[in-house]
Coordinates of C-alpha atoms in Angstrom, one line a residue:
Chain A
M1 CA 0.4 -0.2 -0.1
T2 CA 1.2 3.4 -1.1
L3 CA 0.7 6.4 0.8
N4 CA -1.9 7.7 -1.7
A5 CA -3.8 4.4 -1.0
Y6 CA -6.7 6.6 -0.5
P7 CA -6.2 9.1 -3.5
A8 CA -9.5 11.6 -2.4
L9 CA -8.6 11.5 1.5
Y10 CA -4.6 11.9 0.3
I11 CA -5.3 14.8 -1.9
F12 CA -7.8 16.9 -0.1
S13 CA -5.1 16.2 3.4
V14 CA -2.0 16.6 1.4
G15 CA -3.2 18.5 -1.3
V16 CA -5.7 21.1 -0.4
L17 CA -6.2 21.5 3.6
P18 CA -2.5 22.8 4.2
Y19 CA -3.3 25.6 2.0
I20 CA -6.7 25.8 4.1
T21 CA -4.6 25.4 7.2
V22 CA -2.4 28.3 6.5
I23 CA -4.8 30.7 5.6
V24 CA -6.9 29.9 8.4
F25 CA -4.3 30.3 11.2
I26 CA -2.8 33.5 9.5
V27 CA -6.4 34.9 9.9
G28 CA -6.6 33.8 13.3
V29 CA -3.3 35.5 14.2
I30 CA -4.6 38.5 12.6
V31 CA -7.6 38.5 14.1
R32 CA -6.4 38.3 17.5
S33 CA -3.6 40.9 17.0
M34 CA -5.9 43.4 15.8
K35 CA -8.1 42.5 19.0
W36 CA -5.2 43.5 20.9
L37 CA -4.1 46.1 18.9
S38 CA -7.3 48.0 18.8
A39 CA -6.7 48.7 22.4
P40 CA -4.9 51.8 23.7
R41 CA -1.2 51.4 24.2
G42 CA -1.0 51.7 28.4
S43 CA 2.2 53.1 30.1
S44 CA 5.2 51.8 28.8
T45 CA 8.4 51.1 30.4
P46 CA 11.7 50.6 28.9
L47 CA 12.5 47.0 28.5
S48 CA 15.4 45.4 30.1
L49 CA 16.7 42.4 27.9
T50 CA 18.2 40.7 30.4
A51 CA 15.6 40.6 33.2
A52 CA 13.4 39.6 30.7
I53 CA 15.1 36.7 29.0
R54 CA 15.8 35.5 32.5
Q55 CA 11.9 35.5 33.5
I56 CA 11.1 33.4 30.0
I57 CA 13.9 30.8 31.1
L58 CA 13.0 30.3 34.6
D59 CA 8.7 30.8 34.3
V60 CA 8.1 29.9 30.8
I61 CA 10.7 26.9 30.3
L62 CA 11.1 25.6 33.5
F63 CA 8.0 26.6 35.1
R64 CA 9.6 27.8 38.3
K65 CA 6.8 29.3 39.9
I66 CA 4.4 26.1 39.6
Y67 CA 7.4 24.3 40.9
R68 CA 7.7 25.9 44.3
H69 CA 3.8 25.7 44.8
D70 CA 2.7 22.6 43.3
K71 CA 5.2 20.0 42.9
L72 CA 2.7 17.2 41.1
T73 CA 1.5 19.7 38.6
W74 CA 4.8 21.2 38.0
L75 CA 5.8 17.7 37.3
L76 CA 3.1 16.9 34.7
I77 CA 3.3 20.2 33.1
F78 CA 6.8 20.0 32.9
L79 CA 7.0 16.3 31.5
F80 CA 4.7 17.5 29.0
H81 CA 6.1 20.5 27.8
I82 CA 9.6 18.5 27.6
S83 CA 8.0 15.7 25.6
A84 CA 6.4 18.3 23.3
G85 CA 9.4 20.1 22.7
G86 CA 11.1 16.4 22.2
I87 CA 8.4 15.8 19.5
I88 CA 8.2 19.0 18.0
F89 CA 12.4 18.8 17.0
G90 CA 11.7 15.0 16.3
H91 CA 9.5 16.3 13.5
M92 CA 11.9 18.8 12.3
R93 CA 14.3 16.0 11.0
G94 CA 11.6 14.7 8.6
F95 CA 11.5 18.4 7.4
K96 CA 15.3 18.4 7.2
L97 CA 15.9 21.0 9.2
W98 CA 18.6 18.4 11.2
S99 CA 19.6 15.2 10.6
A100 CA 20.2 12.1 12.3
E101 CA 24.0 12.5 11.7
L102 CA 24.0 15.2 14.1
F103 CA 24.2 12.6 16.7
T104 CA 27.1 10.5 15.0
P105 CA 29.5 11.8 17.2
L106 CA 27.5 9.8 20.5
G107 CA 28.0 6.7 18.8
E108 CA 25.8 4.4 16.8
G109 CA 24.2 2.5 19.4
F110 CA 23.3 6.0 21.2
K111 CA 22.2 7.6 17.9
N112 CA 19.8 5.1 17.1
F113 CA 18.0 5.3 20.6
L114 CA 17.9 8.8 20.1
V115 CA 16.2 8.8 16.5
E116 CA 14.2 5.7 16.9
T117 CA 13.4 4.2 20.3
L118 CA 13.2 7.6 22.4
P119 CA 10.6 9.0 20.5
I120 CA 8.1 6.1 21.1
Y121 CA 8.6 6.6 24.6
M122 CA 8.3 10.4 24.5
G123 CA 4.6 9.6 22.7
Y124 CA 3.7 7.8 25.2
L125 CA 5.2 10.4 27.6
F126 CA 2.9 13.2 25.8
I127 CA -0.3 11.0 25.7
A128 CA 0.2 10.1 29.4
T129 CA 0.6 13.7 30.6
Q130 CA -2.2 14.7 28.5
L131 CA -4.6 12.8 30.0
L132 CA -3.4 13.3 33.4
L133 CA -3.6 17.2 33.0
L134 CA -6.8 16.6 31.1
L135 CA -8.5 14.6 34.5
R136 CA -6.7 17.4 36.4
R137 CA -8.9 19.9 34.8
L138 CA -11.9 17.7 35.4
S139 CA -11.2 17.6 39.0
L140 CA -11.0 21.5 39.2
E141 CA -14.2 22.2 37.3
G142 CA -17.0 23.7 39.4
R143 CA -14.8 24.2 42.3
K144 CA -12.1 26.3 40.9
L145 CA -12.8 26.6 37.1
L146 CA -15.8 27.4 34.9
S147 CA -14.6 26.2 31.4
H148 CA -16.1 26.4 28.4
P149 CA -16.6 23.7 26.1
N150 CA -13.4 25.2 23.6
D151 CA -11.1 24.6 26.1
Y152 CA -11.9 20.8 26.2
A153 CA -11.9 21.2 22.8
A154 CA -8.3 22.3 22.6
L155 CA -6.8 19.6 25.0
I156 CA -8.8 16.8 23.1
L157 CA -7.8 17.8 19.5
L158 CA -4.2 17.6 20.8
L159 CA -4.7 14.2 22.2
A160 CA -6.6 12.8 19.5
T161 CA -3.7 14.2 17.2
S162 CA -0.7 12.6 19.5
I163 CA -2.9 9.5 20.2
A164 CA -2.7 9.2 15.9
G165 CA 0.8 10.1 16.0
Q166 CA 1.5 7.4 18.4
G167 CA -0.6 4.9 16.4
M168 CA 1.3 5.5 13.1
R169 CA 4.8 5.1 14.9
I170 CA 4.0 1.7 16.9
T171 CA 1.8 -0.2 14.2
P172 CA 3.9 -1.8 11.6
P173 CA 5.0 0.4 8.2
E174 CA 3.4 -0.3 4.8
A175 CA 7.3 -0.4 3.8
V176 CA 10.7 -0.3 5.2
D177 CA 14.0 1.1 3.3
T178 CA 11.8 3.1 1.0
T179 CA 11.9 6.6 1.3
Y180 CA 8.7 8.5 0.2
T181 CA 8.5 12.3 -0.1
V182 CA 4.9 14.3 1.0
S183 CA 5.0 17.4 -0.6
F184 CA 2.6 19.6 1.9
I185 CA 3.1 23.1 0.2
P186 CA 5.8 22.6 -2.9
R187 CA 9.6 23.5 -2.1
L188 CA 8.3 24.9 1.4
V189 CA 6.5 22.6 3.7
V190 CA 8.2 19.0 2.4
L191 CA 8.1 15.8 4.8
H192 CA 10.7 13.0 3.6
L193 CA 10.1 9.8 5.0
E194 CA 12.6 7.0 5.7
K195 CA 9.8 4.5 5.6
I196 CA 6.1 4.4 4.8
P197 CA 4.0 4.9 7.9
S198 CA 1.0 2.8 8.5
V199 CA -1.3 4.9 6.0
P200 CA -4.8 5.1 8.1
W201 CA -3.1 6.5 11.3
F202 CA -0.9 9.0 9.0
L203 CA -3.5 10.3 7.4
I204 CA -5.6 10.8 10.3
H205 CA -2.4 12.4 12.1
V206 CA -2.0 14.8 8.9
I207 CA -5.6 15.8 9.2
L208 CA -6.2 16.1 12.9
T209 CA -2.5 18.1 13.2
Q210 CA -4.0 20.6 10.7
L211 CA -7.2 21.1 12.5
F212 CA -5.3 21.6 15.5
F213 CA -2.9 24.3 14.2
M214 CA -5.9 25.8 12.7
Y215 CA -7.4 26.0 15.9
I216 CA -4.6 27.6 17.7
P217 CA -4.9 31.3 17.5
Y218 CA -8.8 30.8 18.0
S219 CA -8.3 29.1 21.2
K220 CA -7.1 29.8 24.8
L221 CA -3.7 27.9 23.1
I222 CA -2.6 31.2 22.2
H223 CA -0.3 31.3 25.7
I224 CA 1.9 29.5 23.5
Y225 CA 3.2 32.7 22.3
T226 CA 1.6 35.3 24.4
G227 CA 2.6 33.7 27.6
V228 CA 6.4 34.5 26.2
I229 CA 5.9 38.1 25.4
T230 CA 3.8 38.8 29.3
A231 CA 6.6 36.9 31.2
A232 CA 9.1 39.2 29.5
L233 CA 7.1 42.2 30.0
Y234 CA 7.2 41.0 34.1
G235 CA 10.6 40.5 34.3
S236 CA 11.5 43.9 32.8
R237 CA 8.9 45.4 35.6
R238 CA 10.4 43.0 38.5
S239 CA 13.9 44.7 37.6
E240 CA 12.6 48.3 37.6
Y241 CA 11.3 47.3 41.3
G242 CA 15.0 46.2 41.7
L243 CA 13.7 42.4 42.4
Chain B
M1 CA -27.9 48.9 30.9
A2 CA -26.3 51.8 28.6
Y3 CA -24.4 49.7 26.2
E4 CA -22.5 52.9 24.7
R5 CA -21.1 53.3 28.1
L6 CA -20.3 49.8 28.6
D7 CA -18.1 49.7 25.3
E8 CA -16.6 53.1 26.0
A9 CA -15.5 51.4 29.4
L10 CA -14.4 48.1 28.0
K11 CA -12.0 50.6 25.8
T12 CA -10.0 51.2 28.5
L13 CA -8.1 48.2 28.7
N14 CA -5.2 48.5 27.3
R15 CA -3.2 45.9 24.6
R16 CA -1.3 44.2 27.2
Q17 CA -4.5 43.8 29.3
L18 CA -6.3 42.2 26.4
L19 CA -3.2 40.1 25.8
E20 CA -3.3 39.0 29.7
L21 CA -6.8 38.1 29.8
D22 CA -6.5 36.0 26.7
T23 CA -3.5 34.0 28.8
C24 CA -5.3 34.0 31.9
A25 CA -8.9 33.2 31.3
R26 CA -10.1 29.7 32.8
C27 CA -6.6 29.0 34.0
A28 CA -6.4 27.8 37.5
L29 CA -2.5 28.0 38.4
C30 CA -2.8 30.5 41.0
T31 CA -6.5 29.5 42.5
D32 CA -5.0 27.9 45.6
L33 CA -2.7 30.8 46.3
C34 CA -5.6 33.4 46.0
P35 CA -6.4 34.3 49.7
V36 CA -10.0 35.1 48.6
Y37 CA -10.6 32.2 47.0
A38 CA -8.7 30.2 50.0
E39 CA -11.2 31.3 52.4
S40 CA -14.4 31.4 49.9
K41 CA -14.2 28.4 48.0
N42 CA -16.4 30.8 45.5
P43 CA -15.3 30.0 41.8
L44 CA -16.4 33.5 40.8
H45 CA -13.4 35.0 43.5
A46 CA -10.6 32.8 41.2
P47 CA -8.5 34.8 39.6
G48 CA -8.8 33.0 36.1
V49 CA -12.7 33.3 36.1
R50 CA -12.6 36.8 36.5
S51 CA -10.8 37.1 33.5
S52 CA -12.8 34.6 31.7
R53 CA -15.9 37.1 32.7
I54 CA -14.1 40.5 31.6
L55 CA -13.0 38.5 28.5
S56 CA -16.5 37.2 27.8
L57 CA -17.5 40.9 27.9
V58 CA -15.1 42.1 25.6
N59 CA -15.4 39.4 23.1
K60 CA -19.5 40.4 23.4
R61 CA -18.9 43.8 22.6
L62 CA -15.8 44.3 20.7
S63 CA -13.9 41.5 19.2
L64 CA -14.1 41.3 15.4
W65 CA -17.1 39.4 15.4
A66 CA -19.0 41.8 17.3
R67 CA -18.4 44.1 15.0
L68 CA -19.1 42.1 11.9
L69 CA -22.3 40.9 13.1
G70 CA -23.4 43.4 15.6
P71 CA -22.5 43.3 19.7
R72 CA -24.4 40.8 21.6
P73 CA -26.3 41.9 24.5
L74 CA -25.2 40.7 28.0
P75 CA -27.6 38.1 30.0
E76 CA -28.9 38.9 32.8
G77 CA -26.4 38.9 36.0
E78 CA -23.3 39.0 33.9
L79 CA -21.9 42.7 35.1
E80 CA -23.4 41.8 39.0
E81 CA -21.2 38.8 39.1
L82 CA -18.3 40.8 37.4
V83 CA -18.6 43.2 40.5
E84 CA -18.7 40.6 43.0
S85 CA -15.2 38.9 41.5
T86 CA -13.6 42.1 41.3
Y87 CA -14.2 43.5 44.6
H88 CA -13.9 40.2 46.3
C89 CA -10.2 40.4 45.7
T90 CA -7.6 42.0 48.2
L91 CA -5.5 43.2 45.5
C92 CA -2.8 41.4 47.3
G93 CA -0.6 40.5 43.8
R94 CA -0.2 36.8 44.5
C95 CA -2.1 35.8 41.7
M96 CA 0.6 37.7 40.0
E97 CA 3.6 36.6 41.6
T98 CA 2.3 32.9 41.2
C99 CA 1.6 33.2 37.5
P100 CA 4.0 31.7 35.3
F101 CA 3.4 34.0 32.5
G102 CA 3.6 36.6 34.9
L103 CA 0.6 38.7 34.0
E104 CA 0.3 42.1 36.1
T105 CA -2.8 41.1 37.4
H106 CA -2.8 43.9 40.2
E107 CA -2.8 46.7 37.5
L108 CA -5.6 44.8 35.2
W109 CA -7.7 44.3 38.5
L110 CA -7.1 48.0 39.3
N111 CA -8.1 48.7 36.0
V112 CA -11.6 46.3 36.0
R113 CA -12.4 49.0 39.3
S114 CA -12.3 51.9 37.0
L115 CA -14.4 50.2 34.3
L116 CA -16.7 49.3 36.6
N117 CA -16.4 53.0 38.2
L118 CA -17.3 54.4 34.9
L119 CA -19.8 52.2 34.4
N120 CA -21.5 53.4 37.9
Q121 CA -21.8 49.7 39.3
T122 CA -19.1 50.6 42.2
P123 CA -20.6 48.8 45.4
P124 CA -22.5 51.2 47.5
R125 CA -20.2 51.2 50.6
I126 CA -17.1 52.0 48.4
K127 CA -19.2 55.0 46.8
M128 CA -20.0 56.5 50.4
L129 CA -15.7 56.0 51.0
G130 CA -15.5 58.4 47.7
E131 CA -18.2 60.9 48.7
M132 CA -15.9 60.8 52.3
L133 CA -12.7 61.6 50.7
E134 CA -14.3 64.3 48.5
E135 CA -15.7 66.2 51.5
N136 CA -12.8 66.0 54.2
G137 CA -9.6 64.3 52.3
N138 CA -9.8 61.1 54.4
P139 CA -12.2 57.6 53.9
Y140 CA -13.0 57.9 57.7
G141 CA -15.3 60.8 57.1
L142 CA -13.3 63.0 60.3
D143 CA -12.6 66.4 59.9
A144 CA -9.0 67.3 58.6
D145 CA -8.0 69.3 61.8
M146 CA -8.3 66.1 63.7
R147 CA -5.1 64.7 61.8
L148 CA -3.0 65.8 64.4
D149 CA -5.1 64.7 67.2
W150 CA -2.9 61.4 67.4
A151 CA 0.3 63.5 68.8
D152 CA -1.9 64.9 71.8
Y153 CA -3.4 61.3 72.6
T154 CA 0.1 59.5 72.5
G155 CA 1.8 62.4 74.3
L156 CA 4.1 63.4 71.7
E157 CA 5.9 66.3 73.0
E158 CA 7.4 67.4 69.6
A159 CA 5.3 67.3 66.1
P160 CA 6.7 69.7 64.0
V161 CA 4.8 71.5 61.0
K162 CA 7.2 73.2 59.3
D163 CA 7.6 76.0 57.1
R164 CA 10.7 74.2 55.3
A165 CA 12.2 71.0 56.0
E166 CA 14.8 68.1 54.8
V167 CA 12.1 65.2 55.5
A168 CA 8.6 65.1 55.6
Y169 CA 6.7 62.1 57.7
F170 CA 3.9 61.2 55.7
V171 CA 1.1 60.1 58.4
G172 CA -1.4 58.4 56.2
C173 CA -5.2 58.3 57.2
T174 CA -5.2 54.5 58.8
T175 CA -2.4 56.0 60.8
A176 CA -3.5 59.4 61.7
F177 CA -7.4 58.0 62.8
K178 CA -7.5 55.2 63.6
A179 CA -6.5 54.5 67.7
V180 CA -4.9 51.2 67.0
N181 CA -2.4 52.6 64.8
Q182 CA -1.6 55.8 66.5
E183 CA 1.2 54.4 68.7
I184 CA 2.9 53.9 64.8
A185 CA 2.7 57.6 64.2
Y186 CA 4.5 58.3 67.9
S187 CA 6.7 55.7 67.4
I188 CA 7.8 57.3 63.9
A189 CA 8.2 60.8 65.1
S190 CA 9.9 60.2 68.4
L191 CA 12.7 57.9 66.3
L192 CA 13.0 61.3 64.3
N193 CA 13.2 63.0 67.0
E194 CA 15.9 60.7 68.7
L195 CA 18.1 61.0 65.6
N196 CA 17.7 65.1 65.4
V197 CA 16.4 64.8 61.9
D198 CA 15.4 68.3 60.4
W199 CA 11.6 66.7 59.6
T200 CA 8.0 68.1 59.5
L201 CA 4.4 66.8 59.4
L202 CA 2.1 68.5 56.9
G203 CA -0.7 68.7 59.4
E204 CA -3.9 69.6 58.1
E205 CA -2.6 70.2 54.9
E206 CA -1.7 66.1 54.5
W207 CA -4.3 64.8 52.2
C208 CA -5.3 60.9 51.2
C209 CA -2.7 59.6 49.3
G210 CA -4.9 58.7 46.6
S211 CA -5.0 55.1 47.3
P212 CA -8.2 54.2 48.3
Y213 CA -9.6 56.3 45.3
L214 CA -7.8 53.6 43.2
L215 CA -9.3 50.7 45.1
A216 CA -12.6 52.2 43.7
G217 CA -11.3 53.1 40.7
D218 CA -11.2 56.6 40.7
R219 CA -7.9 57.6 38.9
E220 CA -9.0 61.0 38.5
G221 CA -9.6 61.4 42.6
A222 CA -6.2 59.7 42.7
R223 CA -4.5 62.2 40.5
E224 CA -6.2 65.2 42.5
A225 CA -4.8 63.7 45.6
A226 CA -1.2 63.1 44.5
E227 CA -0.9 66.3 42.8
R228 CA -2.5 68.2 46.1
N229 CA 0.2 66.2 48.1
V230 CA 3.0 67.0 45.8
E231 CA 2.5 70.4 45.9
A232 CA 2.1 70.5 49.8
L233 CA 5.8 68.9 50.0
K234 CA 7.6 70.6 47.1
A235 CA 6.4 73.9 48.8
R236 CA 8.1 72.9 51.7
G237 CA 11.5 72.2 50.0
V238 CA 11.0 68.3 51.3
K239 CA 14.3 66.4 49.6
T240 CA 13.1 62.9 51.5
V241 CA 9.3 61.8 52.8
I242 CA 9.0 58.9 55.1
T243 CA 5.8 56.7 55.4
G244 CA 5.0 54.0 57.8
C245 CA 1.9 53.0 55.6
A246 CA 2.4 50.7 53.0
G247 CA -0.2 51.6 50.9
C248 CA 0.8 55.5 50.7
F249 CA 4.4 54.2 50.0
R250 CA 3.4 52.3 47.1
V251 CA 1.3 54.7 45.7
M252 CA 3.2 57.4 46.4
R253 CA 6.6 56.1 45.1
W254 CA 5.3 54.1 42.2
E255 CA 1.8 55.6 41.1
Y256 CA 2.4 59.1 41.7
P257 CA 5.3 59.1 38.5
K258 CA 2.5 57.7 36.6
L259 CA -0.4 59.8 37.5
L260 CA 1.3 63.3 37.7
G261 CA 3.2 62.3 34.3
G262 CA 6.9 62.7 35.7
P263 CA 9.5 62.1 38.4
L264 CA 8.7 63.6 41.7
P265 CA 11.1 66.4 43.1
F266 CA 11.7 64.2 46.1
R267 CA 12.4 60.5 47.3
V268 CA 10.0 58.5 48.8
I269 CA 11.0 55.8 51.3
H270 CA 9.1 53.8 53.5
A271 CA 9.8 53.7 57.4
V272 CA 11.8 50.6 57.6
E273 CA 13.9 51.8 54.6
Y274 CA 14.9 54.9 56.7
F275 CA 15.6 53.3 60.3
S276 CA 17.3 50.3 58.5
E277 CA 19.6 52.2 57.6
H278 CA 20.3 53.7 60.9
I279 CA 20.6 50.3 62.4
T280 CA 23.0 49.4 60.0
S281 CA 25.4 52.7 60.6
G282 CA 25.2 51.9 64.6
D283 CA 23.0 55.1 64.9
L284 CA 20.4 53.6 66.4
K285 CA 21.2 50.7 68.8
P286 CA 17.7 49.0 70.1
E287 CA 17.8 46.5 73.0
P288 CA 17.0 43.0 71.5
L289 CA 14.1 41.3 73.4
D290 CA 14.2 37.7 74.3
A291 CA 10.9 36.7 72.6
R292 CA 9.6 34.8 69.3
V293 CA 9.0 37.5 66.9
A294 CA 8.1 37.3 63.4
Y295 CA 7.4 39.7 60.6
H296 CA 4.2 39.9 58.4
D297 CA 5.3 40.9 55.1
P298 CA 2.6 43.9 54.0
C299 CA 1.8 43.0 50.2
E300 CA 1.9 47.1 49.2
L301 CA 5.5 47.0 50.9
G302 CA 6.9 43.7 49.8
R303 CA 5.3 42.0 46.4
L304 CA 4.2 45.4 45.5
G305 CA 6.5 47.7 46.8
G306 CA 10.0 46.1 46.1
V307 CA 10.7 46.5 50.2
I308 CA 11.9 43.0 51.4
E309 CA 15.1 43.2 53.2
E310 CA 14.9 45.7 55.4
P311 CA 12.1 45.0 57.8
R312 CA 14.1 41.6 58.3
I313 CA 17.1 43.8 59.5
I314 CA 15.2 45.6 61.9
L315 CA 13.7 42.3 63.4
K316 CA 16.9 41.1 63.7
A317 CA 17.9 43.9 65.5
L318 CA 15.0 43.8 67.9
T319 CA 15.1 39.9 68.7
T320 CA 17.6 37.3 69.5
N321 CA 14.6 34.9 68.6
P322 CA 13.5 36.0 65.0
V323 CA 10.9 33.9 63.2
E324 CA 10.6 33.5 59.4
L325 CA 6.7 32.9 58.8
P326 CA 6.0 30.7 56.0
E327 CA 4.5 32.3 52.5
N328 CA 7.1 35.3 53.3
G329 CA 8.6 38.2 51.3
L330 CA 7.3 37.9 47.3
E331 CA 5.4 35.1 48.5
G332 CA 3.8 36.8 51.5
R333 CA 0.1 35.3 52.6
C334 CA -2.2 38.7 52.5
C335 CA -4.0 39.2 55.9
G336 CA -7.1 40.1 54.3
G337 CA -6.8 44.0 54.9
G338 CA -6.4 45.3 51.5
G339 CA -8.8 46.2 48.1
L340 CA -11.2 47.7 50.6
L341 CA -12.6 43.9 51.1
Q342 CA -13.9 45.0 54.7
A343 CA -16.1 47.4 53.2
V344 CA -17.5 44.6 51.0
D345 CA -17.5 41.4 53.2
D346 CA -15.8 41.7 56.3
E347 CA -16.4 38.3 57.5
L348 CA -14.2 36.9 54.6
R349 CA -11.9 39.3 55.9
L350 CA -11.7 38.1 59.1
S351 CA -11.4 34.1 57.8
I352 CA -8.5 35.3 55.8
V353 CA -6.7 37.2 58.6
D354 CA -7.4 34.0 60.5
A355 CA -5.4 31.6 58.1
R356 CA -2.7 34.0 58.6
L357 CA -2.5 34.3 62.2
R358 CA -3.2 30.6 62.8
Q359 CA 0.3 30.0 60.7
A360 CA 2.0 32.4 63.6
S361 CA 0.3 30.8 66.3
E362 CA 1.7 27.4 65.2
L363 CA 5.0 28.4 65.1
G364 CA 4.6 29.9 68.6
V365 CA 5.1 33.6 67.9
E366 CA 4.5 35.8 70.9
I367 CA 4.6 39.0 68.5
L368 CA 3.7 39.5 65.4
T369 CA 5.1 42.7 64.0
S370 CA 3.9 44.3 60.4
A371 CA 4.9 47.6 59.0
C372 CA 1.4 48.6 57.6
P373 CA -1.5 50.0 59.5
S374 CA -4.0 48.3 57.6
C375 CA -2.4 45.1 58.6
K376 CA -2.0 45.8 61.9
L377 CA -5.5 46.9 62.1
T378 CA -6.9 43.5 60.4
L379 CA -4.4 41.5 62.4
S380 CA -5.6 43.2 65.6
D381 CA -9.2 42.4 64.6
G382 CA -8.5 38.8 64.1
V383 CA -6.3 38.3 67.1
R384 CA -9.4 39.9 69.1
E385 CA -12.2 37.9 67.4
R386 CA -10.4 34.6 67.4
S387 CA -8.7 35.1 71.0
Y388 CA -4.8 34.5 70.0
N389 CA -2.5 34.2 72.3
L390 CA 0.0 37.1 70.6
E391 CA 0.6 40.6 70.2
V392 CA 0.6 42.4 67.5
L393 CA 2.9 45.4 66.8
D394 CA 4.1 47.4 64.1
L395 CA 7.9 46.9 63.4
M396 CA 8.0 50.7 64.2
E397 CA 6.3 50.6 67.4
L398 CA 8.5 47.7 68.6
L399 CA 12.0 49.6 67.4
A400 CA 10.5 52.7 69.8
R401 CA 10.2 50.5 72.3
Q402 CA 13.5 48.8 72.5
M403 CA 15.0 52.1 72.4
G404 CA 13.1 53.1 75.2
L405 CA 10.9 56.1 73.6

């Protein structure tokens, strides 16, 4: 079976949906940005770059403040973000942003562990932490949270995307030692596969991933980038107070 | 509901605040540390829920969809819930310090109070404060000529009101008018006299610092108060303003330059900063007590004011047995005395202070100090209400006492 075993679905998910994804994502970012930019500027204080970077590293990357108050939640959030980072980094290899040769100096065995074995465990970790964070949210519902349905939609969509991606990884591939190229946007977004993965899982994963990307600017997942901005501004303000 | 007014009020939220609302809404990472939520257990009092309520108004009235398809009306009770959420907050800034994204919620909540003020939705008891401020220049409705009565009540011999002086002691309304706090004024004045400082009071010319105006969402009132006080201080050629009130300190040091659009012609410091320098230099040598003494960080002095080390320098000079409370410094636990909560829900204020007093009591603290008249008032109310066996003092009172003044 080749990747275009389901021609109509393949053409839609690889040839059409990527353009829709890019447009919907950009429109979303513009709409959100317009909402923010339509408001008055507010008072501006000079930005201390070192304080801003320090705050981003400590609070957004290491989640220092959550660690101080709630070790269990910190562990879940930290592992969730670490596995997400690892998975995003792994995907970059498929898009030729780095190659497995990067790890050759570490030895063939370790290289294989990093590019073949570790991603599978990262996938399990990613799914497990999402499930636990979802359970945490459900347990807080009504007591500390009054969520909207779209808060759950974002989590469920990400979970489904990750499960499909993991399914693609753990089910036997359609063909090994056969490279395959998937051109989402010619010359710009091209995926290079070293083996042909399980086709149904691949197509589900590709479609869900794009739906997830489209949803980011319309959901609370927007904190992926607003959080970095606000943390930087806060770090700068603390240095103004001499803290 | 006049929707035009609502839309205009919502437009006062600035860019960063809209971005913060989008990041904050329906997150619960800070909820457990919110002193109000911790006692009330009402989700409406949780910071993330408050943000989502404001965001819901913004999205209904001002979002792109609202512009394309027309703004949506508010369901019944939505604004009332926002008022309850906004005023069930001590403005302690703990959510800000806890937030991994560093959202400046303290400023955001103050801005929401301004927004509600524009909509004439300020709770009635807080509106009354505004009327008293207008009439008397203090939130207690007392005549301005009673501002110096504390000196008579406490038997202070020298309380100068000069035409010119290097240093001005800005007493603050809660210290000058509340009997439980008048010893703080006596202590600071006595310590200044002990150091032979060229100092003055503003007397009847002292006006509310503007903090209650800000807490009630009246930024213009705060600006007028700032202008009035700065003029009175400038006229005396003052170089340094000392205050023993954490609220006055924060507003004068950090808000006045913003309200007046430029730096002040004098420096503003809290009494703990001033006297800690004199302890370090050896000018003041208090006799240390043999008692378990703890210091409670006032939110407006520590987390929101940036003064954390200085009170601890004083504490170490005052006792051989200093005790550090849990949740201190930047992570200080609010006593419940801020944000005008007392005017809205006094029972809740007393529950919040009880949690703090329990922490002190469990550590065997004999004297609980602070550096804020609102904290002293609340901690004292809590001790009286629940019969704790500890003494509540301002750090300045203990310093003066150990100096034999």
